Coordinates of N, CA and C in Angstrom, one line a residue:
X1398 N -13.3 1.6 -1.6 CA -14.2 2.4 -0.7 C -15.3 1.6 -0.2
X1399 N -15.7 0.7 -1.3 CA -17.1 0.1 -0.6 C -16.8 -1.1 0.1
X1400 N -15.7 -2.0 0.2 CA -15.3 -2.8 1.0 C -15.1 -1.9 2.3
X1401 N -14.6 -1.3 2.3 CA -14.2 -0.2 3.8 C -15.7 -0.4 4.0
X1402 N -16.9 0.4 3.3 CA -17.7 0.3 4.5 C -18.2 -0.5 4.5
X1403 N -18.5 -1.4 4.1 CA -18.8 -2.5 4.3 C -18.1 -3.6 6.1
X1404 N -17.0 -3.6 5.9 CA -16.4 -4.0 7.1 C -16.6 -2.9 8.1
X1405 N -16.7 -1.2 8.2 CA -17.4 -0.6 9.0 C -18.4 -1.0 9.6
X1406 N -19.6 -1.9 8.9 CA -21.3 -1.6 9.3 C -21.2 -2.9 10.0
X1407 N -20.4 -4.0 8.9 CA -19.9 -5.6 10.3 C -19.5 -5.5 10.9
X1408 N -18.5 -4.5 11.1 CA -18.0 -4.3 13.2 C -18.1 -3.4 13.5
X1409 N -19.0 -2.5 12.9 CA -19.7 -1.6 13.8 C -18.4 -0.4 14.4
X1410 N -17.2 -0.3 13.7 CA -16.2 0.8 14.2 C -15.6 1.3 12.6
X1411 N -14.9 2.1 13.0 CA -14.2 3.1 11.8 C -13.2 2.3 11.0
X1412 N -12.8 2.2 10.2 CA -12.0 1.6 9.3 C -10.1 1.8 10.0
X1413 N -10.1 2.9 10.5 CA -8.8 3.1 10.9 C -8.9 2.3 11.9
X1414 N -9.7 2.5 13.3 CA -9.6 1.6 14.2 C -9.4 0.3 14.2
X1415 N -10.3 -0.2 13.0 CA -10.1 -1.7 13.1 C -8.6 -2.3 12.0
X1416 N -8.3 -1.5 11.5 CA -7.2 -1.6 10.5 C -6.0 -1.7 12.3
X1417 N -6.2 -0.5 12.7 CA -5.1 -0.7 13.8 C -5.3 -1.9 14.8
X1418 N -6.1 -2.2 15.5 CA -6.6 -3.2 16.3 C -6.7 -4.2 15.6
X1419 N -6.5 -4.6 14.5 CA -6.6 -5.8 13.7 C -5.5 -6.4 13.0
X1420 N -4.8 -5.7 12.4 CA -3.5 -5.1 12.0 C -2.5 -5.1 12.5
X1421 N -2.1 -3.3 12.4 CA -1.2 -3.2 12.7 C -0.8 -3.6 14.2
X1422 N -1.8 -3.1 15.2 CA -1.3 -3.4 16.8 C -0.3 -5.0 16.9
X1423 N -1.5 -6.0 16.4 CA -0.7 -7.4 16.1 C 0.5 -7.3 15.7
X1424 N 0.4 -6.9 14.6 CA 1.9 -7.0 14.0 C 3.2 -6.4 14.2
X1425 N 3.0 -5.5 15.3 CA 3.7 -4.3 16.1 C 4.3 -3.5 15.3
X1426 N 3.3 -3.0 14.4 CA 3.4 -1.7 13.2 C 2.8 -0.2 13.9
X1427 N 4.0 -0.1 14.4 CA 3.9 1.2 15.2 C 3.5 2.2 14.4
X1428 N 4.2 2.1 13.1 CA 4.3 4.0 13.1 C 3.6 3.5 11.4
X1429 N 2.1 3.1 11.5 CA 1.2 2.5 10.6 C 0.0 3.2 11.2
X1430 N -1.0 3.6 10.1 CA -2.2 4.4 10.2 C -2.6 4.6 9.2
X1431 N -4.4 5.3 9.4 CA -4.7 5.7 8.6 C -5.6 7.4 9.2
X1432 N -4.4 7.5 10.3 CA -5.0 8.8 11.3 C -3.3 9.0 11.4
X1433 N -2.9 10.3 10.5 CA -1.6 10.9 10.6 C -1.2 11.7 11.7
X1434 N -2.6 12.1 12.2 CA -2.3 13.3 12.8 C -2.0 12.6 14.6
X1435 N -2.0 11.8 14.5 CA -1.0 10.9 15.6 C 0.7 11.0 15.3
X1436 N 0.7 10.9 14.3 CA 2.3 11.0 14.2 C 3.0 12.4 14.3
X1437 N 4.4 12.1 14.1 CA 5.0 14.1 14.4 C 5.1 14.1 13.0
X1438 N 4.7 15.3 13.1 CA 4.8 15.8 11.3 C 6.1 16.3 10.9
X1439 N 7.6 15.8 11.4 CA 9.0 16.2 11.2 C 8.9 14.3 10.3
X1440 N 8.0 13.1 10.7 CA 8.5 11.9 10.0 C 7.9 12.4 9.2
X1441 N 6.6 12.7 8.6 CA 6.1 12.7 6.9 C 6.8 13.4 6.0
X1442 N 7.1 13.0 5.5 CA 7.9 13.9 4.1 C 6.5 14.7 3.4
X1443 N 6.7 16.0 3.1 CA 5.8 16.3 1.9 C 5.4 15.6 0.9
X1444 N 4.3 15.7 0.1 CA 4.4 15.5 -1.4 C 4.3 16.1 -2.6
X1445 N 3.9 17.2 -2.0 CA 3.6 18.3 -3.2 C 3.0 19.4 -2.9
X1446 N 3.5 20.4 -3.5 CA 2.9 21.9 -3.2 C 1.7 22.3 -3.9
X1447 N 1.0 22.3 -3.5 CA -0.7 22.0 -4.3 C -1.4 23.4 -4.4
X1448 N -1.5 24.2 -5.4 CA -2.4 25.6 -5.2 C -3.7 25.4 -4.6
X1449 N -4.2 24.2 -5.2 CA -5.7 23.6 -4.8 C -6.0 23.6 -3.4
X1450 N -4.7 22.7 -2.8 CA -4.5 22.6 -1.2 C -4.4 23.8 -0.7
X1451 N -3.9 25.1 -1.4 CA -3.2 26.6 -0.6 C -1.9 26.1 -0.4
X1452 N -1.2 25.0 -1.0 CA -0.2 25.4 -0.4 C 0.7 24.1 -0.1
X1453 N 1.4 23.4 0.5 CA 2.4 22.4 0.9 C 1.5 21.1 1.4
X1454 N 1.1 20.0 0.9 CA 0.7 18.9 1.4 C 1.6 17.9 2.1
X1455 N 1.3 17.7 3.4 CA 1.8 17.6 4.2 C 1.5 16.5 5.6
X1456 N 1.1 15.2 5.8 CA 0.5 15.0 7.0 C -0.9 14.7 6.8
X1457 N -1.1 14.8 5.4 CA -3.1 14.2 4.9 C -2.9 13.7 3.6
X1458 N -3.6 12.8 4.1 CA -3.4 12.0 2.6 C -3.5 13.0 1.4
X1459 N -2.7 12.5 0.3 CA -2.8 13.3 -0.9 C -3.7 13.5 -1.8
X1460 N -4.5 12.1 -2.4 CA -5.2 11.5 -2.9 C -6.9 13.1 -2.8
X1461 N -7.2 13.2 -4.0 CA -7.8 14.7 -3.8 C -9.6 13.9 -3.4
X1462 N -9.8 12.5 -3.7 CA -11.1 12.2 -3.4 C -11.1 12.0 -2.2
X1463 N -10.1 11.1 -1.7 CA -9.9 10.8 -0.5 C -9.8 12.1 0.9
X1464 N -9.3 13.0 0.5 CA -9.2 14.0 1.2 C -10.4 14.8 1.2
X1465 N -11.2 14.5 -0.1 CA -12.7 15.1 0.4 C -13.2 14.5 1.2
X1466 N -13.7 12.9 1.1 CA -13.8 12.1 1.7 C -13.6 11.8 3.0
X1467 N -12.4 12.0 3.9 CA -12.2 12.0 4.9 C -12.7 12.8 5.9
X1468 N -13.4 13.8 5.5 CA -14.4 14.6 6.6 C -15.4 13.7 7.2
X1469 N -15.9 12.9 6.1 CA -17.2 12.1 6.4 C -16.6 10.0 6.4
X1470 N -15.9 9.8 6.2 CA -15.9 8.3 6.7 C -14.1 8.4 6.6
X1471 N -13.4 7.0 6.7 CA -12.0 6.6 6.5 C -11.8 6.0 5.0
X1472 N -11.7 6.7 3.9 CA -11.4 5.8 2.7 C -10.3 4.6 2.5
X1473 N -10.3 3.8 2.8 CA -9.7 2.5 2.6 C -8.4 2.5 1.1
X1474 N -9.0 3.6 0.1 CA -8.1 3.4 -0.8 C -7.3 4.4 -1.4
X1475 N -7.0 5.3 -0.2 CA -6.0 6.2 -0.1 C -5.7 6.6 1.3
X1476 N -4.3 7.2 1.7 CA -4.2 7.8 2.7 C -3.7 6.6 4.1
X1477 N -2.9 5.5 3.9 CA -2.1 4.4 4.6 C -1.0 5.3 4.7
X1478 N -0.7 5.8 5.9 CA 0.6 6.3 6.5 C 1.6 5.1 7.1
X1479 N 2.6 5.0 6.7 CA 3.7 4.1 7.1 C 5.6 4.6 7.1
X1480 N 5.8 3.6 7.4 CA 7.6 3.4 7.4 C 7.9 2.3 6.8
X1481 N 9.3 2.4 6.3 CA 9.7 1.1 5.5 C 9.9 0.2 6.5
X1482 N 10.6 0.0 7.4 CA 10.7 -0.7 8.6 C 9.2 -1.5 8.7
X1483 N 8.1 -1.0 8.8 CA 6.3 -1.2 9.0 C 6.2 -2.1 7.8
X1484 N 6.2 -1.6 6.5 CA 6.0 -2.4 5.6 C 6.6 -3.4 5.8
X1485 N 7.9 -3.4 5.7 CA 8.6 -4.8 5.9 C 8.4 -6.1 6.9
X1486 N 7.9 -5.5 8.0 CA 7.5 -6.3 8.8 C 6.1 -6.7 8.2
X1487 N 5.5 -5.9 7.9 CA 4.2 -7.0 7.1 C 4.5 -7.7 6.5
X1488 N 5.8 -7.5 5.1 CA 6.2 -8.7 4.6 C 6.4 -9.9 5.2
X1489 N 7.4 -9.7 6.2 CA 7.7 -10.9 6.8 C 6.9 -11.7 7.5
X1490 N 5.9 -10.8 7.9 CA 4.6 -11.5 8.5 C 4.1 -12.7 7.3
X1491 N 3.9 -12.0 6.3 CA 3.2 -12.8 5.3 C 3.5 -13.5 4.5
X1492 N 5.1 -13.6 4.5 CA 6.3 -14.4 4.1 C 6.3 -16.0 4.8
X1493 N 5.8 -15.6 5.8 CA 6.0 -16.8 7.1 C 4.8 -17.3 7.4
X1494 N 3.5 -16.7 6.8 CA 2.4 -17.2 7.5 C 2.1 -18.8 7.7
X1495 N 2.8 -19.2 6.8 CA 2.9 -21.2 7.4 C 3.7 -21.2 8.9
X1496 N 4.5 -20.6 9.1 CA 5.0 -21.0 10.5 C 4.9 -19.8 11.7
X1497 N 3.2 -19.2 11.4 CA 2.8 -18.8 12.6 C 3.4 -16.9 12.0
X1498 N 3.9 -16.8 11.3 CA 4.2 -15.2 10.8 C 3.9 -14.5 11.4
X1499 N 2.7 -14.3 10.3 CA 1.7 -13.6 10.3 C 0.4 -13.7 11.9
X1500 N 0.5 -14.4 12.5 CA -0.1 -14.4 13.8 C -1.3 -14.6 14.0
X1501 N -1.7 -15.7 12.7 CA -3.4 -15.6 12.8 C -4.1 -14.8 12.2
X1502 N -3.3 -14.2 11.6 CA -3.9 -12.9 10.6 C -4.7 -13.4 9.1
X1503 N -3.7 -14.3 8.7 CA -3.9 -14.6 6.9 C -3.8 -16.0 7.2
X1504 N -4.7 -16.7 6.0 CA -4.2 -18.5 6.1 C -3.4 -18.7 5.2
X1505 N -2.8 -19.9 4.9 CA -2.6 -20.5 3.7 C -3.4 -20.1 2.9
X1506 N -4.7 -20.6 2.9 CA -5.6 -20.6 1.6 C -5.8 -18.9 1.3
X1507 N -5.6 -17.6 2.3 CA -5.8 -16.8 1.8 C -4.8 -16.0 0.7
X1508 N -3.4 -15.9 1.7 CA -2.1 -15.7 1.1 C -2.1 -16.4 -0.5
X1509 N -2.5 -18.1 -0.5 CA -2.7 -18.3 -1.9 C -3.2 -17.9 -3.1
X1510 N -4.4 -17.3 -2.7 CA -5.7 -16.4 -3.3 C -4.9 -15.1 -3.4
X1511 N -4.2 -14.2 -2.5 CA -3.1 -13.4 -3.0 C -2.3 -13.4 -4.3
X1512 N -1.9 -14.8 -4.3 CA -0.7 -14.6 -5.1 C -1.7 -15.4 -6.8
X1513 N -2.5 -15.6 -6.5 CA -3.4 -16.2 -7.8 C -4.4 -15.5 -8.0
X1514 N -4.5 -15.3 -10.0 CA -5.0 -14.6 -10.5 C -6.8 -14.5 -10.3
X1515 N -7.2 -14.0 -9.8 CA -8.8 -14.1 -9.6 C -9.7 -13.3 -10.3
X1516 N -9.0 -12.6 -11.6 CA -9.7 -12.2 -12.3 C -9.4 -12.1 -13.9
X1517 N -8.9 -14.0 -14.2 CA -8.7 -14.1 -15.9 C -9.6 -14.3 -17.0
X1518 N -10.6 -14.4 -16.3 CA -11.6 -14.2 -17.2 C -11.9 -12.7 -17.7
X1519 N -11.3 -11.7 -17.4 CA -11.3 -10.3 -17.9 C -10.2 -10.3 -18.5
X1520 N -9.2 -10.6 -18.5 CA -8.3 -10.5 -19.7 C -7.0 -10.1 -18.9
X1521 N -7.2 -9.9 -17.2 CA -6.1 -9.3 -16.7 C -5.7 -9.9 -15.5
X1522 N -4.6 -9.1 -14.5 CA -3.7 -10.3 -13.6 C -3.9 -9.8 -12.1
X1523 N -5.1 -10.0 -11.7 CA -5.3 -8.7 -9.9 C -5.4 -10.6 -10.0
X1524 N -4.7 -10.4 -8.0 CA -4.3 -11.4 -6.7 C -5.8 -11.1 -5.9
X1525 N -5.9 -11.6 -5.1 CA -7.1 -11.7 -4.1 C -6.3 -9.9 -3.1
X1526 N -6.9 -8.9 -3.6 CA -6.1 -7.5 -2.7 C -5.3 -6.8 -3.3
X1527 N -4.7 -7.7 -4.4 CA -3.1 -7.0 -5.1 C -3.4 -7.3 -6.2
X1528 N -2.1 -6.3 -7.0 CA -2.2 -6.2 -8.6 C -1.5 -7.2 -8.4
X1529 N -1.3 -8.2 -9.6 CA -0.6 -9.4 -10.1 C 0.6 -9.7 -11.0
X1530 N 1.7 -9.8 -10.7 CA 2.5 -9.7 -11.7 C 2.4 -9.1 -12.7
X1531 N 3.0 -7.6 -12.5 CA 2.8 -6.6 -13.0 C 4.1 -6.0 -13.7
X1532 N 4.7 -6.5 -14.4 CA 5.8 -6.2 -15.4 C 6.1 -4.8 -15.5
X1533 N 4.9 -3.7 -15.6 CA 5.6 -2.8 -16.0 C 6.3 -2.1 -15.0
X1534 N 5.8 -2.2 -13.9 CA 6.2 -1.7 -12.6 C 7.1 -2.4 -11.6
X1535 N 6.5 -4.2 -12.0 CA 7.7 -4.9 -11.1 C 8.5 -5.7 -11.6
X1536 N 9.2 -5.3 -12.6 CA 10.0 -5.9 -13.8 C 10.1 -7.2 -14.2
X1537 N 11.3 -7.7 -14.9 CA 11.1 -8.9 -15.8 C 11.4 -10.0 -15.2
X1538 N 12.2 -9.7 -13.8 CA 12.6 -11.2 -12.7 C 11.3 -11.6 -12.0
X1539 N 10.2 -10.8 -12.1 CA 9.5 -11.4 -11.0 C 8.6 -12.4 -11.2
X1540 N 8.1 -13.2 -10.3 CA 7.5 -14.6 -10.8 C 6.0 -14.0 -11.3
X1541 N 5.4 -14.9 -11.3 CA 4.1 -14.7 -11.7 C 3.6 -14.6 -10.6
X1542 N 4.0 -14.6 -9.4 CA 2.8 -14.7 -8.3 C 3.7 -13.7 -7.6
X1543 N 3.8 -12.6 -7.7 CA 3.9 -11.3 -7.3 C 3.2 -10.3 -7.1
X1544 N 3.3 -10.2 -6.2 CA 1.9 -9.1 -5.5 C 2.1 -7.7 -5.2
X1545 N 1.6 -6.5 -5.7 CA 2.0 -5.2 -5.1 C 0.8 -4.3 -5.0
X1546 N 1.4 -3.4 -4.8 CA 0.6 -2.0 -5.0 C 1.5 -0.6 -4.7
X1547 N 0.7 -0.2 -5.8 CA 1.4 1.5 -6.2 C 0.8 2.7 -5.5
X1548 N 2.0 3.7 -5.1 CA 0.7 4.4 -4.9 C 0.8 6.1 -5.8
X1549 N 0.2 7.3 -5.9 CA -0.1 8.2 -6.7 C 1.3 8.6 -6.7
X1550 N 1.7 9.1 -5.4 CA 3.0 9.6 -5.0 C 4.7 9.3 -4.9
X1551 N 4.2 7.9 -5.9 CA 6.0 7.5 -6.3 C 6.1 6.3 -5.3
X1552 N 5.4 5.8 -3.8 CA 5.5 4.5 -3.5 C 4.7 3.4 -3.9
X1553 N 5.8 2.0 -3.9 CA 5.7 1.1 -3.8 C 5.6 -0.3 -3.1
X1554 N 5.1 -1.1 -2.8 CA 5.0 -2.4 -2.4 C 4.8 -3.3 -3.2
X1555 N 6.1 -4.6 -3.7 CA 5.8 -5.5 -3.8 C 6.1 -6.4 -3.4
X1556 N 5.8 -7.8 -3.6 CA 6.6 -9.4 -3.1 C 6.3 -10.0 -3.8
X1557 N 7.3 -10.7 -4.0 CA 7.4 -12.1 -5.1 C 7.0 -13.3 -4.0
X1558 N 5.9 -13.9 -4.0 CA 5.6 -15.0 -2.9 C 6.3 -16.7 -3.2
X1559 N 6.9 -16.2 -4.1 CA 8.1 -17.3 -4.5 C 9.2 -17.2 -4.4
X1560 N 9.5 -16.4 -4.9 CA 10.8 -16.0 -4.0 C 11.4 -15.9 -2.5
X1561 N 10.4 -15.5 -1.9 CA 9.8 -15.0 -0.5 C 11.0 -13.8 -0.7
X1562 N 10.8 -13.0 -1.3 CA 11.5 -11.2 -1.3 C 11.1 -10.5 -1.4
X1563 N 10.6 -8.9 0.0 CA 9.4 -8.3 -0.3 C 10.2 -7.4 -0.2
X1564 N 9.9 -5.8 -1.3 CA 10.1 -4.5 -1.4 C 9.5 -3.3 -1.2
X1565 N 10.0 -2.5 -0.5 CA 9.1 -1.6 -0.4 C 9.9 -0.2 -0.8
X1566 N 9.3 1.0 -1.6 CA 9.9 2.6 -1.8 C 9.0 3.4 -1.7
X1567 N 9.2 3.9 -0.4 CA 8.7 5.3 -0.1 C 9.4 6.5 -0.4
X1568 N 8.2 7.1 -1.7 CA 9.2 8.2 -2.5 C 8.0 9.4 -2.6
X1569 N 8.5 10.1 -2.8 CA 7.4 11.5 -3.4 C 7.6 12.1 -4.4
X1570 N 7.6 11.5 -5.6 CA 7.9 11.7 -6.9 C 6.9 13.0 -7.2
X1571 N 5.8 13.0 -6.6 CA 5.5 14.5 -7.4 C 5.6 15.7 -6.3
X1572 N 7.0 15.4 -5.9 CA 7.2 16.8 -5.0 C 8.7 17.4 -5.5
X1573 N 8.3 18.9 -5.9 CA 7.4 19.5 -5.4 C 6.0 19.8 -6.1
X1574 N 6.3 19.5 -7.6 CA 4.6 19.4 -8.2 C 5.1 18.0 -8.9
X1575 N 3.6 17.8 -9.3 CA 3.5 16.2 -9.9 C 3.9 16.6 -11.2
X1576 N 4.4 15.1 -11.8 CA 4.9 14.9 -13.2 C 3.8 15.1 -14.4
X1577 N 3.9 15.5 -15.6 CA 3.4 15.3 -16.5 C 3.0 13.8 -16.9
X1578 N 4.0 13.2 -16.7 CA 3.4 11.4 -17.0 C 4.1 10.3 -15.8
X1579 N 4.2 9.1 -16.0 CA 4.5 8.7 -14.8 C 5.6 7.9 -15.4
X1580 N 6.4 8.0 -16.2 CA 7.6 7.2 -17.1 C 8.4 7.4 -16.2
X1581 N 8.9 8.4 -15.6 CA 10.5 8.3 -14.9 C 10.3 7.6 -13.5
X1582 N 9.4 7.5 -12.6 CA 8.9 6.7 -11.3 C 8.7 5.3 -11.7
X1583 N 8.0 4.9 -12.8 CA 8.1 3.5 -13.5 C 9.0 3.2 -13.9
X1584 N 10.4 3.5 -14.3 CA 11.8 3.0 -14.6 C 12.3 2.6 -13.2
X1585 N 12.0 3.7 -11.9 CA 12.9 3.0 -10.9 C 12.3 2.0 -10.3
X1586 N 11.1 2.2 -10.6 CA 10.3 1.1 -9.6 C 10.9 -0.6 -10.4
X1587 N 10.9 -0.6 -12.0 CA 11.0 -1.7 -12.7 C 12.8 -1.9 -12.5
X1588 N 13.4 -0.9 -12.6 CA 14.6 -1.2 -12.2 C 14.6 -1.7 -10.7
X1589 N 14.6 -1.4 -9.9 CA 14.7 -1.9 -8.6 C 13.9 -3.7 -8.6
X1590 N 12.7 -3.3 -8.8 CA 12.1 -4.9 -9.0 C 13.1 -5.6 -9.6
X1591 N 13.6 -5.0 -11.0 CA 14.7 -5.9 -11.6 C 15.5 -6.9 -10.7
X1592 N 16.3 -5.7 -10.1 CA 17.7 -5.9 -9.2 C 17.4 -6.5 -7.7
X1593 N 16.6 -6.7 -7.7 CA 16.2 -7.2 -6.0 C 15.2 -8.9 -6.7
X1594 N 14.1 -9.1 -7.6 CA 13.8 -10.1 -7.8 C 14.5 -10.7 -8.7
X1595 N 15.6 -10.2 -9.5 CA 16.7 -10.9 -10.2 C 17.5 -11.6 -9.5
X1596 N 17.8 -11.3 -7.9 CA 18.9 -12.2 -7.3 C 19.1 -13.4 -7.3

């Protein structure tokens, strides 16, 4: 949240605008936002029937701070509307950024800082943006310089930047209400990491 505003007050525009104009437009990540209500609400899948909400969530981020939130600024760490096709092309963007990929977006030296640990002096494995080789979620094939992020709702992104193999699952695991714990979303997610960074 405080990185978001922060890059708000340095360019002086909204977090979604400059995520689009900066971003996605470049990367011709069409159906990528953080303003849903541009899209047709037949692509979003639900994620949960929420009494809180009144009712069927739908088309707004789920995320219950964030959705407070979004009356008054663009929270940065909830509420990324996408397609697997979107994601994927970010991968490949960032898969390639030595031979022009990524389009001027990321450097070497940053993508590197991605995939290396920048915070071992606490005892744990975050990338420069991303969680770090994360076992329990991106299973036992993946290198150490594996980058993801999870999100509340049963999706996934990761990449093994050694490998160069990026994944992405867009799921709604808590629909129609959310789980008691998150064990059975964690099995598919580690299985699938398994079977895709095992190749």
């Amino acid at each position: 949240l405080l990185l978001g505003l922060m890059v708000e007050r340095i360019y002086q525009k909204p977090l979604d605008v400059l995520a689009r104009e900066q971003f996605f437009e470049p990367l011709n990540m069409k159906s990528t936002t953080f303003s849903p209500e541009v899209l047709s609400l037949e692509r979003i899948a639900p994620t949960e029937d929420d009494p809180w909400r009144g009712g069927v969530v739908r088309g707004v981020v789920h995320d219950e701070s964030a959705f407070i939130l979004r009356s008054k600024i663009v929270p940065g760490s909830a509420g990324l509307f996408s397609t697997t096709p979107d994601l994927l092309t970010f991968w490949d963007a960032l898969l390639r950024v030595d031979d022009g990929g990524a389009r001027g977006l990321f450097s070497e030296e940053t993508l590197a800082r991605m995939g290396t640990n920048q915070v071992g002096h606490l005892g744990t494995m975050t990338g420069l943006g991303w969680e770090l080789a994360r076992r329990d979620y991106m299973g036992d094939t993946c290198s150490d310089r594996t980058i993801g992020k999870t999100g509340f709702t049963g999706c996934v992104v990761m990449c093994d930047l050694l490998k160069r193999i990026g994944v992405v699952i867009l799921a709604n695991h808590t629909w129609p209400h959310r789980r008691s714990d998150r064990r059975e979303i964690g099995r598919v997610r580690r299985a699938v990491g398994n079977l895709v960074f095992g190749m």
